[in-house]
Amino acid sequence: MSQKLVGLQVGRALAALSVAYFHSWHVTMQFPPDTAYPIPLLRDYGELGVHFFFTISGFVICMVVTSPRFAISSFVTQRFFRIWPLWIGTSIVYLYLTRYLGRGPNQTIGAFFYSLTLLPTEGNPFYDVGWSLQHEVAFYLAAALIVPRLGTYALIAFLSLCAMADHTLSLPWYLHQYFSFYPYFVAGILAFLVHPRAGRAGVVAPLVAGFMLLWLLPRPFYPLPMFCLLIGLANFKPRTVFGEVLVALGDASYSIYLIHVLVFYYVYIHLRPPLPPLWSQEPMRYGALIVVCFLALASWRFFERPMILFGHRLSKPRNQQSRAA
């Protein structure tokens, strides 16, 4: 990603860590109810990290498909190696954990293999966190087909019409699931369009506005604060060690998202009475989160990034590959 937009990686890190914390109750659920001390804001609103992922995707994918060098064949190849290798790998690990070490979803092996495609399902896929990837893939396809031919505003119109249909028509479950999140992609697209002129807004003002709107507005209007937060982060340039750590975690955010459930579930199925002391719940929660981050960073370096680079090499025209060789 361009250095001037490295703040988006910070946004990805915060989104992934928020979702991971939101799900971290799995680590403590074996203990008596109400004996843990979660962070209230993340406990109640950490799920919004997924919504922010959708908003970032609206921004980034439009940046890709509006490039003069965009080619749909290269785009499909690169997106495949960006999404599917880690998705398939973590799904297989989840299958092993649930079928051989604990209780898993009541679905057939056929449903498992179908869910690997990330095609629409009636309900969540076998590895349930993949529901958001189904949304991402559908958005990638729409952006790649519409924007190069009809422009960015046509994509906004298409997504907006789908969102309106969700409020006016009785739709199948999976279409309702897709269309209900399209306003977040639209918010990201609008942030992409205004970003060249939004530099003067700086970082603090959009972030403050975004958090205030999250506090003041009901959930149907959350795409607006997501737009503000994305504008602020797009203008952000990390200059501290902590900022660089967040950028590194942003690189590994996809791994954080797919791995955290595996770690939490592993802790859950191995935590049996007699339980440790009650005070150990929060250290266990944060210890599991630290393990998630280390595994995700390793996944990024040794698996995810090599797969992405391989996809980029495959997507190059043959004449460029010959010159590179």
PDB file of N, CA and C in Angstrom, residues 64 69-81 308 311-318 320-321:
ATOM      1  N   VAL A  64      -8.157   0.266  -6.568  1.00  0.00           N
ATOM      2  CA  VAL A  64      -7.583  -0.738  -7.472  1.00  0.00           C
ATOM      3  C   VAL A  64      -8.285  -0.727  -8.825  1.00  0.00           C
ATOM      4  N   ARG A  69      -4.112   0.769 -15.041  1.00  0.00           N
ATOM      5  CA  ARG A  69      -3.519  -0.541 -15.348  1.00  0.00           C
ATOM      6  C   ARG A  69      -4.414  -1.706 -14.922  1.00  0.00           C
ATOM      7  N   PHE A  70      -5.641  -1.408 -14.510  1.00  0.00           N
ATOM      8  CA  PHE A  70      -6.516  -2.480 -14.037  1.00  0.00           C
ATOM      9  C   PHE A  70      -6.863  -3.451 -15.157  1.00  0.00           C
ATOM     10  N   ALA A  71      -6.769  -4.740 -14.852  1.00  0.00           N
ATOM     11  CA  ALA A  71      -7.205  -5.812 -15.745  1.00  0.00           C
ATOM     12  C   ALA A  71      -7.934  -6.834 -14.908  1.00  0.00           C
ATOM     13  N   ILE A  72      -9.110  -7.225 -15.341  1.00  0.00           N
ATOM     14  CA  ILE A  72      -9.935  -8.093 -14.496  1.00  0.00           C
ATOM     15  C   ILE A  72      -9.292  -9.455 -14.275  1.00  0.00           C
ATOM     16  N   SER A  73      -8.558  -9.981 -15.261  1.00  0.00           N
ATOM     17  CA  SER A  73      -7.914 -11.281 -15.075  1.00  0.00           C
ATOM     18  C   SER A  73      -6.851 -11.206 -13.983  1.00  0.00           C
ATOM     19  N   SER A  74      -6.056 -10.139 -13.993  1.00  0.00           N
ATOM     20  CA  SER A  74      -5.049  -9.965 -12.948  1.00  0.00           C
ATOM     21  C   SER A  74      -5.707  -9.751 -11.596  1.00  0.00           C
ATOM     22  N   PHE A  75      -6.786  -8.986 -11.589  1.00  0.00           N
ATOM     23  CA  PHE A  75      -7.500  -8.706 -10.349  1.00  0.00           C
ATOM     24  C   PHE A  75      -8.026  -9.998  -9.728  1.00  0.00           C
ATOM     25  N   VAL A  76      -8.651 -10.841 -10.531  1.00  0.00           N
ATOM     26  CA  VAL A  76      -9.215 -12.087 -10.020  1.00  0.00           C
ATOM     27  C   VAL A  76      -8.112 -12.991  -9.479  1.00  0.00           C
ATOM     28  N   THR A  77      -7.006 -13.085 -10.210  1.00  0.00           N
ATOM     29  CA  THR A  77      -5.893 -13.926  -9.759  1.00  0.00           C
ATOM     30  C   THR A  77      -5.333 -13.431  -8.432  1.00  0.00           C
ATOM     31  N   GLN A  78      -5.108 -12.121  -8.341  1.00  0.00           N
ATOM     32  CA  GLN A  78      -4.533 -11.568  -7.118  1.00  0.00           C
ATOM     33  C   GLN A  78      -5.490 -11.700  -5.944  1.00  0.00           C
ATOM     34  N   ARG A  79      -6.785 -11.469  -6.160  1.00  0.00           N
ATOM     35  CA  ARG A  79      -7.757 -11.607  -5.072  1.00  0.00           C
ATOM     36  C   ARG A  79      -7.859 -13.060  -4.624  1.00  0.00           C
ATOM     37  N   PHE A  80      -7.770 -13.998  -5.577  1.00  0.00           N
ATOM     38  CA  PHE A  80      -7.847 -15.410  -5.199  1.00  0.00           C
ATOM     39  C   PHE A  80      -6.719 -15.773  -4.242  1.00  0.00           C
ATOM     40  N   PHE A  81      -5.491 -15.400  -4.591  1.00  0.00           N
ATOM     41  CA  PHE A  81      -4.365 -15.762  -3.733  1.00  0.00           C
ATOM     42  C   PHE A  81      -4.301 -14.894  -2.482  1.00  0.00           C
ATOM     43  N   ILE A 308       0.406 -14.065  -1.592  1.00  0.00           N
ATOM     44  CA  ILE A 308       0.057 -12.825  -2.293  1.00  0.00           C
ATOM     45  C   ILE A 308       1.081 -12.527  -3.385  1.00  0.00           C
ATOM     46  N   GLY A 311       0.604 -14.794  -6.296  1.00  0.00           N
ATOM     47  CA  GLY A 311      -0.519 -14.349  -7.107  1.00  0.00           C
ATOM     48  C   GLY A 311      -0.168 -13.173  -7.982  1.00  0.00           C
ATOM     49  N   HIS A 312       0.643 -12.254  -7.468  1.00  0.00           N
ATOM     50  CA  HIS A 312       1.067 -11.105  -8.273  1.00  0.00           C
ATOM     51  C   HIS A 312       1.950 -11.560  -9.428  1.00  0.00           C
ATOM     52  N   ARG A 313       2.830 -12.529  -9.166  1.00  0.00           N
ATOM     53  CA  ARG A 313       3.691 -13.018 -10.254  1.00  0.00           C
ATOM     54  C   ARG A 313       2.860 -13.710 -11.332  1.00  0.00           C
ATOM     55  N   LEU A 314       1.876 -14.505 -10.912  1.00  0.00           N
ATOM     56  CA  LEU A 314       1.031 -15.183 -11.886  1.00  0.00           C
ATOM     57  C   LEU A 314       0.204 -14.204 -12.716  1.00  0.00           C
ATOM     58  N   SER A 315      -0.164 -13.087 -12.108  1.00  0.00           N
ATOM     59  CA  SER A 315      -1.060 -12.150 -12.789  1.00  0.00           C
ATOM     60  C   SER A 315      -0.340 -11.231 -13.755  1.00  0.00           C
ATOM     61  N   LYS A 316       0.997 -11.234 -13.743  1.00  0.00           N
ATOM     62  CA  LYS A 316       1.739 -10.383 -14.676  1.00  0.00           C
ATOM     63  C   LYS A 316       1.599 -10.911 -16.095  1.00  0.00           C
ATOM     64  N   PRO A 317       1.492 -10.024 -17.074  1.00  0.00           N
ATOM     65  CA  PRO A 317       1.503 -10.483 -18.467  1.00  0.00           C
ATOM     66  C   PRO A 317       2.789 -11.253 -18.775  1.00  0.00           C
ATOM     67  N   ARG A 318       2.710 -12.184 -19.715  1.00  0.00           N
ATOM     68  CA  ARG A 318       3.857 -13.053 -19.999  1.00  0.00           C
ATOM     69  C   ARG A 318       5.081 -12.277 -20.434  1.00  0.00           C
ATOM     70  N   GLN A 320       5.986  -9.362 -19.380  1.00  0.00           N
ATOM     71  CA  GLN A 320       6.628  -8.810 -18.193  1.00  0.00           C
ATOM     72  C   GLN A 320       7.356  -9.888 -17.411  1.00  0.00           C
ATOM     73  N   GLN A 321       6.769 -11.119 -17.371  1.00  0.00           N
ATOM     74  CA  GLN A 321       7.432 -12.202 -16.678  1.00  0.00           C
ATOM     75  C   GLN A 321       8.752 -12.554 -17.365  1.00  0.00           C
TER      76      GLN A 321
END
